[in-house]
Short mmCIF file of C-alpha atoms in Angstrom, two decimals:
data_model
loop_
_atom_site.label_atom_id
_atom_site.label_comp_id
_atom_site.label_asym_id
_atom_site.label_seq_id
_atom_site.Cartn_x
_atom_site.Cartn_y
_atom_site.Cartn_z
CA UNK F 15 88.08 -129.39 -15.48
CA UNK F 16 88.36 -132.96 -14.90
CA UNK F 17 84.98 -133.60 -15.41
CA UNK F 18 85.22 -132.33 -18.95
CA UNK F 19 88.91 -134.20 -19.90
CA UNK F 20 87.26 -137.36 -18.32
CA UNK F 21 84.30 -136.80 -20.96
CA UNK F 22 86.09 -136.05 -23.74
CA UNK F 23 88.58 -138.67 -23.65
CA UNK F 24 85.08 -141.13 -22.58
CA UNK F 25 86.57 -142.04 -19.30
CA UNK F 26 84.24 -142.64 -16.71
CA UNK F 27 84.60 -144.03 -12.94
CA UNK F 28 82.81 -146.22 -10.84
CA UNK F 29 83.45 -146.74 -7.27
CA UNK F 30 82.42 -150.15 -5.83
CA UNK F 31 82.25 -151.90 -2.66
CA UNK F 32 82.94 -155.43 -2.35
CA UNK F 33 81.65 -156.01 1.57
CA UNK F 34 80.98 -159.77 0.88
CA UNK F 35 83.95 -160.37 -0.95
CA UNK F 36 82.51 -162.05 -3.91
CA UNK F 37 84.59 -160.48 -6.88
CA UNK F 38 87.42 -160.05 -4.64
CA UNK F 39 87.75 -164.27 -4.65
CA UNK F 40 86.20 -164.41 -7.98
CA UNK F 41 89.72 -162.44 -9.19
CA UNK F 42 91.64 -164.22 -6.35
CA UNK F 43 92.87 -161.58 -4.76
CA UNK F 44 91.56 -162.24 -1.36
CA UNK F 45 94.64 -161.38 1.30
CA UNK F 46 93.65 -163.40 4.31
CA UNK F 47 95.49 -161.74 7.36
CA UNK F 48 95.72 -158.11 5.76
CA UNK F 49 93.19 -157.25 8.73
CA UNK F 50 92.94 -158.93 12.14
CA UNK F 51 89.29 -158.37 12.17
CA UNK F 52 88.17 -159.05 8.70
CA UNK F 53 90.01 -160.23 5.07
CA UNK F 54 90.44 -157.80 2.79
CA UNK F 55 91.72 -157.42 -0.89
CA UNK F 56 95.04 -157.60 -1.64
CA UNK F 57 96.20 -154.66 -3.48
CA UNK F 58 95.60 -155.50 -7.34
CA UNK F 59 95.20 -153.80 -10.97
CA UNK F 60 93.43 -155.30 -14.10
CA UNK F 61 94.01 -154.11 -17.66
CA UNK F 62 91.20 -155.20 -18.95
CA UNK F 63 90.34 -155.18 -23.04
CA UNK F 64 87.16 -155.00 -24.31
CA UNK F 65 86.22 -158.39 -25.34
CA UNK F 66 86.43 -159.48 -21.65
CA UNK F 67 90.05 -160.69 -21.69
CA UNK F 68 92.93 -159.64 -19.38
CA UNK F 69 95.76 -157.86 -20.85
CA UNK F 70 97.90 -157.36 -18.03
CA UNK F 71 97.83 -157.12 -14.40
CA UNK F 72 99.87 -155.91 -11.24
CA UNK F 73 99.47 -157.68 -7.96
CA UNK F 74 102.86 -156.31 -6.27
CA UNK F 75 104.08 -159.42 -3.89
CA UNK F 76 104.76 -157.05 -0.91
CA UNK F 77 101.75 -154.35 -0.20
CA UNK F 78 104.34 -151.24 0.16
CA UNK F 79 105.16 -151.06 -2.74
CA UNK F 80 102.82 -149.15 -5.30
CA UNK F 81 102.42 -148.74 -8.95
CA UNK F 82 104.94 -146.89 -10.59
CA UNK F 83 103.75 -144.51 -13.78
CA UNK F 84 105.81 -146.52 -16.21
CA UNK F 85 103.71 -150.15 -14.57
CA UNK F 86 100.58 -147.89 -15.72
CA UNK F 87 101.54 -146.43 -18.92
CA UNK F 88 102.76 -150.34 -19.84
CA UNK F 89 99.44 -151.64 -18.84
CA UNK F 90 97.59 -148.93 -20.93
CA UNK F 91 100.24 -149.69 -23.94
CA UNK F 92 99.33 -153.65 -23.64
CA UNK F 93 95.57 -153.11 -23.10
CA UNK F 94 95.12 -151.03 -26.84
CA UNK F 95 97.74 -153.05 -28.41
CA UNK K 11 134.97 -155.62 33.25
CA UNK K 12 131.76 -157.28 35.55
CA UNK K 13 130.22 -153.53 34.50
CA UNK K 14 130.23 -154.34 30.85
CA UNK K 15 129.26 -157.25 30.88
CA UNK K 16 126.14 -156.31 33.03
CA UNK K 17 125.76 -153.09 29.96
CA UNK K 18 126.13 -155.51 27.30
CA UNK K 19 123.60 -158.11 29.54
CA UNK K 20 121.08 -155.21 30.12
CA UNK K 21 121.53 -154.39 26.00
CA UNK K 22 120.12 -158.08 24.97
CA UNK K 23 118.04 -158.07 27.43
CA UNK K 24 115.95 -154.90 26.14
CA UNK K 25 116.53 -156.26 22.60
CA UNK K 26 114.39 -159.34 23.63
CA UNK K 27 112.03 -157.14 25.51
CA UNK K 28 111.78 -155.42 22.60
CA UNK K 29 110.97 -158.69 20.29
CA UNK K 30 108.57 -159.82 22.60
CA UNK K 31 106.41 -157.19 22.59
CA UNK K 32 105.66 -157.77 18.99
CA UNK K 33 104.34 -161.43 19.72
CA UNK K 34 100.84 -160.52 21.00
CA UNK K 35 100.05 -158.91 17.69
CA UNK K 36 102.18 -161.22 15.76
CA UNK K 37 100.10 -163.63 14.17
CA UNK K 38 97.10 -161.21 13.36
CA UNK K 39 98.57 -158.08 12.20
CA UNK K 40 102.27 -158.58 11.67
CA UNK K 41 102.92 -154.84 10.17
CA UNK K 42 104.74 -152.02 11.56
CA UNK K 43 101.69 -149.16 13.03
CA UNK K 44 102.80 -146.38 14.79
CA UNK K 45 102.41 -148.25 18.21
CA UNK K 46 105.07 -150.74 17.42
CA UNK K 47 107.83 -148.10 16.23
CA UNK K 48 108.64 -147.40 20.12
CA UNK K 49 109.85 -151.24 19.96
CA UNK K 50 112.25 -150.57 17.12
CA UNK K 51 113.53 -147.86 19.13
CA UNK K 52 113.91 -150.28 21.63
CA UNK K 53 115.91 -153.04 20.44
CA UNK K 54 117.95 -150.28 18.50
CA UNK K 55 118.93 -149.06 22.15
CA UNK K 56 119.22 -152.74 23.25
CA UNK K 57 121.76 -153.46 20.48
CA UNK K 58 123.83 -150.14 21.02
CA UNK K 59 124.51 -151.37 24.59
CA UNK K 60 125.15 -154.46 23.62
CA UNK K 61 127.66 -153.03 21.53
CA UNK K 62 128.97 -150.21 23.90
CA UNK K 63 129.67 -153.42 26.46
CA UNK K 64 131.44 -154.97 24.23
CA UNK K 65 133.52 -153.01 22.68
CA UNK K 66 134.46 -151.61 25.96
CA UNK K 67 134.81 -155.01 27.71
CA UNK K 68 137.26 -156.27 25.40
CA UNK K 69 139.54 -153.31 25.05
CA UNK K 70 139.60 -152.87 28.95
CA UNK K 71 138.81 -156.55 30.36
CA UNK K 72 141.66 -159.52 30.46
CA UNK K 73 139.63 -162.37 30.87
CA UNK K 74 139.08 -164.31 27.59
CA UNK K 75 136.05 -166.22 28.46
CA UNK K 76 134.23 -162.56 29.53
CA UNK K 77 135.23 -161.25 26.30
CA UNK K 78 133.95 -164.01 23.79
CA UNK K 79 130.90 -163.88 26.17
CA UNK K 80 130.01 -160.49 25.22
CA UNK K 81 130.94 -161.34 21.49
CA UNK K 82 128.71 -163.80 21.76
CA UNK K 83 125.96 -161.43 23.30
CA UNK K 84 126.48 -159.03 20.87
CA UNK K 85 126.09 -161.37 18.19
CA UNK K 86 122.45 -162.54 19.56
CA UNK K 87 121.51 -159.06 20.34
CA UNK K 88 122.37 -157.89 16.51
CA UNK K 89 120.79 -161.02 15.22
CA UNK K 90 117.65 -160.32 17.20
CA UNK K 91 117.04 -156.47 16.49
CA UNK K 92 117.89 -156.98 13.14
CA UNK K 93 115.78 -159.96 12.47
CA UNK K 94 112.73 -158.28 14.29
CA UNK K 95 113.51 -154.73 12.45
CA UNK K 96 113.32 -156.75 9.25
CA UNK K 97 110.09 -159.10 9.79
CA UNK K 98 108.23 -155.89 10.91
CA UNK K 99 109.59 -153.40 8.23
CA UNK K 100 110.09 -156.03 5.03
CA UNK K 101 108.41 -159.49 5.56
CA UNK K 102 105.39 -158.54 7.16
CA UNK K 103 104.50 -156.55 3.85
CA UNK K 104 104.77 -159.93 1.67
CA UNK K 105 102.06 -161.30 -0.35
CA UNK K 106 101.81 -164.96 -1.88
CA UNK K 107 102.73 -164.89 -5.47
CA UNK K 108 99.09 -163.95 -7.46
CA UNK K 109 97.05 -165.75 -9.21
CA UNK K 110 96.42 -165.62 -13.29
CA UNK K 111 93.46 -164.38 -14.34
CA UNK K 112 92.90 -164.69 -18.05
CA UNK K 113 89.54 -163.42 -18.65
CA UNK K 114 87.34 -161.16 -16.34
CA UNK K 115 85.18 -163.74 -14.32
CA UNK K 116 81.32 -162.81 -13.37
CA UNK K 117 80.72 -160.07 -11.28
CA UNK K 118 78.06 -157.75 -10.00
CA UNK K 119 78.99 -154.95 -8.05
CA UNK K 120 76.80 -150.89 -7.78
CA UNK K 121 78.78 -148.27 -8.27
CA UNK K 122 78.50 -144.79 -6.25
CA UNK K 123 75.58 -143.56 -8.58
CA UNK K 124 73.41 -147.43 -7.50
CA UNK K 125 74.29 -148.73 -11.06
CA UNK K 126 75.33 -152.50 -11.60
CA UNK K 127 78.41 -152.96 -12.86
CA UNK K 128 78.74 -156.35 -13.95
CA UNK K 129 81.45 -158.29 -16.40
CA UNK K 130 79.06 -157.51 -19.19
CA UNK K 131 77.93 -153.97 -18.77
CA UNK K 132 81.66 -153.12 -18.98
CA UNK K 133 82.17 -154.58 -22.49
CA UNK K 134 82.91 -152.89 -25.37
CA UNK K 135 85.57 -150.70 -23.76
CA UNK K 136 88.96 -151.03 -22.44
CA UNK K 137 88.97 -150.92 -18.63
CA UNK K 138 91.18 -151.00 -15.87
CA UNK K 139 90.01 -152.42 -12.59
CA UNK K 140 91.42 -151.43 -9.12
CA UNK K 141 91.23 -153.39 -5.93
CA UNK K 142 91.95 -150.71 -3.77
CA UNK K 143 92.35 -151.30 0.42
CA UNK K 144 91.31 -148.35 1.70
CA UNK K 145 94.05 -149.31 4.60
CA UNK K 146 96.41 -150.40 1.82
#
């Protein structure tokens, strides 16, 4: 069912790692002591248009906190604006 | 009088206990995992003594230097559990303010299916891109 919203609406996902942590500095969002043994990404959302340019993005400043629906639906709004 | 005193004593005590046991972790992980709630716990118990002694000390006790004593060590017992309570549960969590990103920089990453996903193979569509932790 999801399969066939995702390709009718021309949504499609890709799931990458980032082990060497190349595009996670390339975006700076590197967070340094998130894990004793290794750095991780800090957690972060692009809205990305599709020239390229970055409409909006949400890097909460403490890592509880999540996105709320209405931070999604606003990035959405801004992206196809 | 000497007995709350020694309740209030034994409260700060177990506060700092309490603290201390955070420091080996401190600098490398400084969040609140399941192993560090028993040291909330803790310094909750520390500061309820604390409080117990002095509440007790000063409506029972006569001297006046016992009883701003345990004022005083209920002041540095709240000031500790509370402190540690909030560095673990609140500051911990923070993150420097983020940096800007205008444009989508270069990148080059394979997807689940052992595409490459780069800045260019994504244009032409809106996208949104998630830097997820796994840990969070």
């Amino acid at each position: 069912m999801l399969r066939e919203y995702a390709s009718s609406r021309g949504i499609t996902l890709h799931l990458c790692a980032d082990p060497d942590l190349t595009v996670i500095d390339a975006f700076g969002v590197r967070h340094q002591d998130g894990r004793p043994d290794r750095p991780i990404a800090r957690p972060a959302v692009f809205f990305v248009r599709a020239d390229g340019t970055v409409a909006h993005s949400r890097q909460p400043e403490n890592y509880r906190l999540h996105l709320k629906t209405q931070d999604v639906l606003d990035g959405f709004a801004m992206t196809l604006k | 009088m000497a007995f709350h005193l020694l309740v209030a004593l034994a409260g700060t005590t177990l506060v700092l206990a309490g603290a201390m046991s955070f420091m080996p972790n401190a600098p490398q992980l400084p969040v609140l995992s399941a192993g560090d709630f028993p040291n909330i716990v803790i310094m909750a118990l520390g500061a309820g003594w604390a409080l117990l002694g002095a509440v007790q000390g000063i409506r029972t006790g006569k001297s006046r230097l016992a009883k701003a004593l345990l004022v005083l060590n209920l002041l540095l017992a709240a000031i500790g559990a509370g402190g540690m309570t909030w560095w673990v549960l609140d500051y911990s969590y923070r993150l420097p303010p983020p940096v800007q990103v205008q444009s989508v920089p270069d990148f080059e990453l394979t997807d689940q299916q052992g595409n490459a996903i780069n800045a260019l193979s994504m244009r032409g569509k809106p996208y949104v891109l998630i830097f997820s932790r796994g840990v969070w």
